[in-house]
């Protein structure tokens, strides 16, 4: 709510955010924020491994969440780093953490069999689905 308030400047959101914040003991909030910072640091380090060639392809899936929150700011930071380092062809950041193992397995099968596979669609591709398909089929964005 605090981030939502910062974006929308709705006073009701500020009240809700402060009420929620005050309901959580400070040591728990601090631990949560430290964990998020550590996770971002690990992701940034993984990006450096992609840049140096240690990792050839990296997926940083995001939990499906609301449009406001720490995760959105973190995703934007990681996307900016990917763009700055010129890693867009080797790093994917997208919502759909639940599906990532299916995407990786399909990519492995496509790579090992040298087959692109067939895509059947009965509806338009939404961004997460198009990213999964692009990853499996090794196509450009």
PDB file of C-alpha atoms in Angstrom:
ATOM      1  CA  UNK A   1       0.000   0.000   0.000  1.00  0.00           C
ATOM      2  CA  UNK A   2       2.854   2.386   0.720  1.00  0.00           C
ATOM      3  CA  UNK A   3       4.157   2.029  -2.841  1.00  0.00           C
ATOM      4  CA  UNK A   4       0.628   2.310  -4.204  1.00  0.00           C
ATOM      5  CA  UNK A   5       0.221   5.511  -2.182  1.00  0.00           C
ATOM      6  CA  UNK A   6       3.504   6.857  -3.574  1.00  0.00           C
ATOM      7  CA  UNK A   7       2.203   6.295  -7.100  1.00  0.00           C
ATOM      8  CA  UNK A   8      -1.431   7.333  -6.705  1.00  0.00           C
ATOM      9  CA  UNK A   9      -1.189   9.785  -3.780  1.00  0.00           C
ATOM     10  CA  UNK A  10      -4.458   8.429  -2.367  1.00  0.00           C
ATOM     11  CA  UNK A  11      -4.608   9.275   1.357  1.00  0.00           C
ATOM     12  CA  UNK A  12      -6.728   6.182   2.083  1.00  0.00           C
ATOM     13  CA  UNK A  13      -3.865   4.002   0.806  1.00  0.00           C
ATOM     14  CA  UNK A  14      -1.446   5.778   3.137  1.00  0.00           C
ATOM     15  CA  UNK A  15      -3.658   5.079   6.159  1.00  0.00           C
ATOM     16  CA  UNK A  16      -4.039   1.412   5.213  1.00  0.00           C
ATOM     17  CA  UNK A  17      -0.275   1.098   4.610  1.00  0.00           C
ATOM     18  CA  UNK A  18       0.627   2.631   7.959  1.00  0.00           C
ATOM     19  CA  UNK A  19      -1.931   0.489   9.795  1.00  0.00           C
ATOM     20  CA  UNK A  20      -0.535  -2.667   8.197  1.00  0.00           C
ATOM     21  CA  UNK A  21       3.054  -1.595   8.855  1.00  0.00           C
ATOM     22  CA  UNK A  22       2.331  -0.940  12.533  1.00  0.00           C
ATOM     23  CA  UNK A  23       0.662  -4.350  12.903  1.00  0.00           C
ATOM     24  CA  UNK A  24       3.910  -6.149  11.957  1.00  0.00           C
ATOM     25  CA  UNK A  25       6.714  -6.218  14.532  1.00  0.00           C
ATOM     26  CA  UNK A  26       9.739  -4.211  13.417  1.00  0.00           C
ATOM     27  CA  UNK A  27      12.164  -7.151  13.572  1.00  0.00           C
ATOM     28  CA  UNK A  28       9.948  -9.112  11.177  1.00  0.00           C
ATOM     29  CA  UNK A  29       9.736  -6.166   8.748  1.00  0.00           C
ATOM     30  CA  UNK A  30      13.514  -5.732   8.894  1.00  0.00           C
ATOM     31  CA  UNK A  31      14.091  -9.439   8.258  1.00  0.00           C
ATOM     32  CA  UNK A  32      11.688  -9.379   5.304  1.00  0.00           C
ATOM     33  CA  UNK A  33      13.369  -6.332   3.763  1.00  0.00           C
ATOM     34  CA  UNK A  34      16.834  -7.826   4.309  1.00  0.00           C
ATOM     35  CA  UNK A  35      15.703 -11.010   2.560  1.00  0.00           C
ATOM     36  CA  UNK A  36      14.420  -9.014  -0.409  1.00  0.00           C
ATOM     37  CA  UNK A  37      17.710  -7.086  -0.604  1.00  0.00           C
ATOM     38  CA  UNK A  38      19.668 -10.344  -0.522  1.00  0.00           C
ATOM     39  CA  UNK A  39      17.527 -11.814  -3.300  1.00  0.00           C
ATOM     40  CA  UNK A  40      18.094  -8.769  -5.512  1.00  0.00           C
ATOM     41  CA  UNK A  41      21.837  -8.969  -4.836  1.00  0.00           C
ATOM     42  CA  UNK A  42      21.823 -12.645  -5.882  1.00  0.00           C
ATOM     43  CA  UNK A  43      19.902 -11.799  -9.066  1.00  0.00           C
ATOM     44  CA  UNK A  44      22.359  -8.991  -9.897  1.00  0.00           C
ATOM     45  CA  UNK A  45      25.255 -11.381  -9.334  1.00  0.00           C
ATOM     46  CA  UNK A  46      23.594 -13.917 -11.648  1.00  0.00           C
ATOM     47  CA  UNK A  47      23.374 -11.177 -14.293  1.00  0.00           C
ATOM     48  CA  UNK A  48      27.115 -10.600 -13.931  1.00  0.00           C
ATOM     49  CA  UNK A  49      27.642 -14.327 -14.552  1.00  0.00           C
ATOM     50  CA  UNK A  50      25.595 -14.065 -17.743  1.00  0.00           C
ATOM     51  CA  UNK A  51      27.649 -11.078 -18.863  1.00  0.00           C
ATOM     52  CA  UNK A  52      30.922 -12.936 -18.219  1.00  0.00           C
ATOM     53  CA  UNK A  53      29.691 -16.039 -20.079  1.00  0.00           C
ATOM     54  CA  UNK A  54      29.500 -18.385 -17.093  1.00  0.00           C
ATOM     55  CA  UNK A  55      25.716 -18.606 -17.566  1.00  0.00           C
ATOM     56  CA  UNK A  56      24.447 -18.714 -21.144  1.00  0.00           C
ATOM     57  CA  UNK A  57      20.729 -18.197 -20.499  1.00  0.00           C
ATOM     58  CA  UNK A  58      18.962 -16.939 -17.382  1.00  0.00           C
ATOM     59  CA  UNK A  59      15.311 -16.800 -16.429  1.00  0.00           C
ATOM     60  CA  UNK A  60      14.247 -14.599 -13.535  1.00  0.00           C
ATOM     61  CA  UNK A  61      10.559 -15.461 -13.159  1.00  0.00           C
ATOM     62  CA  UNK A  62       8.381 -13.260 -10.999  1.00  0.00           C
ATOM     63  CA  UNK A  63       5.523 -14.365  -8.804  1.00  0.00           C
ATOM     64  CA  UNK A  64       2.183 -13.295 -10.193  1.00  0.00           C
ATOM     65  CA  UNK A  65       1.366 -10.323  -7.996  1.00  0.00           C
ATOM     66  CA  UNK A  66      -0.422  -7.001  -7.922  1.00  0.00           C
ATOM     67  CA  UNK A  67       0.728  -3.959  -9.836  1.00  0.00           C
ATOM     68  CA  UNK A  68       2.265  -2.352  -6.761  1.00  0.00           C
ATOM     69  CA  UNK A  69       4.904  -3.627  -4.406  1.00  0.00           C
ATOM     70  CA  UNK A  70       8.567  -4.225  -3.804  1.00  0.00           C
ATOM     71  CA  UNK A  71       8.616  -6.825  -6.565  1.00  0.00           C
ATOM     72  CA  UNK A  72       7.693  -4.244  -9.197  1.00  0.00           C
ATOM     73  CA  UNK A  73      10.539  -1.909  -8.238  1.00  0.00           C
ATOM     74  CA  UNK A  74      12.938  -4.862  -8.100  1.00  0.00           C
ATOM     75  CA  UNK A  75      11.815  -6.106 -11.511  1.00  0.00           C
ATOM     76  CA  UNK A  76      12.353  -2.649 -13.001  1.00  0.00           C
ATOM     77  CA  UNK A  77      15.842  -2.505 -11.488  1.00  0.00           C
ATOM     78  CA  UNK A  78      16.728  -5.912 -12.952  1.00  0.00           C
ATOM     79  CA  UNK A  79      15.229  -5.056 -16.355  1.00  0.00           C
ATOM     80  CA  UNK A  80      17.245  -1.827 -16.439  1.00  0.00           C
ATOM     81  CA  UNK A  81      20.423  -3.754 -15.617  1.00  0.00           C
ATOM     82  CA  UNK A  82      19.665  -6.298 -18.353  1.00  0.00           C
ATOM     83  CA  UNK A  83      19.183  -3.465 -20.861  1.00  0.00           C
ATOM     84  CA  UNK A  84      22.298  -1.585 -19.716  1.00  0.00           C
ATOM     85  CA  UNK A  85      24.464  -4.703 -19.983  1.00  0.00           C
ATOM     86  CA  UNK A  86      22.998  -5.710 -23.363  1.00  0.00           C
ATOM     87  CA  UNK A  87      21.688  -9.028 -22.063  1.00  0.00           C
ATOM     88  CA  UNK A  88      18.144  -8.990 -23.465  1.00  0.00           C
ATOM     89  CA  UNK A  89      18.776 -11.976 -25.727  1.00  0.00           C
ATOM     90  CA  UNK A  90      20.060 -14.129 -22.867  1.00  0.00           C
ATOM     91  CA  UNK A  91      17.993 -13.030 -19.847  1.00  0.00           C
ATOM     92  CA  UNK A  92      14.238 -13.294 -19.506  1.00  0.00           C
ATOM     93  CA  UNK A  93      12.286 -11.601 -16.725  1.00  0.00           C
ATOM     94  CA  UNK A  94       8.573 -12.315 -16.728  1.00  0.00           C
ATOM     95  CA  UNK A  95       5.619 -13.244 -14.513  1.00  0.00           C
ATOM     96  CA  UNK A  96       4.878 -16.932 -14.200  1.00  0.00           C
ATOM     97  CA  UNK A  97       7.164 -18.522 -11.624  1.00  0.00           C
ATOM     98  CA  UNK A  98       4.843 -21.537 -11.468  1.00  0.00           C
ATOM     99  CA  UNK A  99       5.424 -22.365 -15.136  1.00  0.00           C
ATOM    100  CA  UNK A 100       9.194 -21.919 -15.315  1.00  0.00           C
ATOM    101  CA  UNK A 101      10.090 -25.626 -14.988  1.00  0.00           C
ATOM    102  CA  UNK A 102       7.796 -26.472 -17.903  1.00  0.00           C
ATOM    103  CA  UNK A 103       9.415 -23.750 -19.991  1.00  0.00           C
ATOM    104  CA  UNK A 104      12.928 -24.933 -19.109  1.00  0.00           C
ATOM    105  CA  UNK A 105      12.051 -28.569 -19.835  1.00  0.00           C
ATOM    106  CA  UNK A 106      10.532 -27.680 -23.201  1.00  0.00           C
ATOM    107  CA  UNK A 107      13.606 -25.569 -24.035  1.00  0.00           C
ATOM    108  CA  UNK A 108      15.888 -28.495 -23.168  1.00  0.00           C
ATOM    109  CA  UNK A 109      13.910 -30.929 -25.333  1.00  0.00           C
ATOM    110  CA  UNK A 110      13.870 -28.459 -28.230  1.00  0.00           C
ATOM    111  CA  UNK A 111      17.635 -27.971 -27.896  1.00  0.00           C
ATOM    112  CA  UNK A 112      18.481 -31.679 -27.605  1.00  0.00           C
ATOM    113  CA  UNK A 113      16.263 -32.683 -30.519  1.00  0.00           C
ATOM    114  CA  UNK A 114      17.073 -29.622 -32.657  1.00  0.00           C
ATOM    115  CA  UNK A 115      13.340 -29.170 -33.233  1.00  0.00           C
ATOM    116  CA  UNK A 116      11.437 -25.943 -32.933  1.00  0.00           C
ATOM    117  CA  UNK A 117       8.070 -27.564 -32.332  1.00  0.00           C
ATOM    118  CA  UNK A 118       4.660 -26.397 -33.402  1.00  0.00           C
ATOM    119  CA  UNK A 119       2.663 -23.687 -31.716  1.00  0.00           C
ATOM    120  CA  UNK A 120      -1.111 -23.963 -31.832  1.00  0.00           C
ATOM    121  CA  UNK A 121      -3.022 -20.952 -30.653  1.00  0.00           C
ATOM    122  CA  UNK A 122      -6.730 -20.452 -30.377  1.00  0.00           C
ATOM    123  CA  UNK A 123      -6.346 -17.025 -28.788  1.00  0.00           C
ATOM    124  CA  UNK A 124      -3.870 -14.113 -28.932  1.00  0.00           C
ATOM    125  CA  UNK A 125      -0.606 -14.481 -27.045  1.00  0.00           C
ATOM    126  CA  UNK A 126      -0.445 -12.546 -23.816  1.00  0.00           C
ATOM    127  CA  UNK A 127       3.001 -11.258 -22.807  1.00  0.00           C
ATOM    128  CA  UNK A 128       3.819 -14.106 -20.363  1.00  0.00           C
ATOM    129  CA  UNK A 129       2.804 -16.796 -22.862  1.00  0.00           C
ATOM    130  CA  UNK A 130       4.715 -15.143 -25.694  1.00  0.00           C
ATOM    131  CA  UNK A 131       7.850 -15.042 -23.519  1.00  0.00           C
ATOM    132  CA  UNK A 132       7.509 -18.746 -22.649  1.00  0.00           C
ATOM    133  CA  UNK A 133       7.078 -19.598 -26.338  1.00  0.00           C
ATOM    134  CA  UNK A 134       9.997 -17.396 -27.369  1.00  0.00           C
ATOM    135  CA  UNK A 135      12.234 -19.091 -24.814  1.00  0.00           C
ATOM    136  CA  UNK A 136      11.315 -22.611 -25.911  1.00  0.00           C
ATOM    137  CA  UNK A 137      11.489 -21.870 -29.625  1.00  0.00           C
ATOM    138  CA  UNK A 138      14.686 -19.803 -29.290  1.00  0.00           C
ATOM    139  CA  UNK A 139      13.189 -16.883 -31.161  1.00  0.00           C
ATOM    140  CA  UNK A 140      14.099 -13.225 -30.881  1.00  0.00           C
ATOM    141  CA  UNK A 141      11.979 -10.731 -28.983  1.00  0.00           C
TER     142      UNK A 141
END
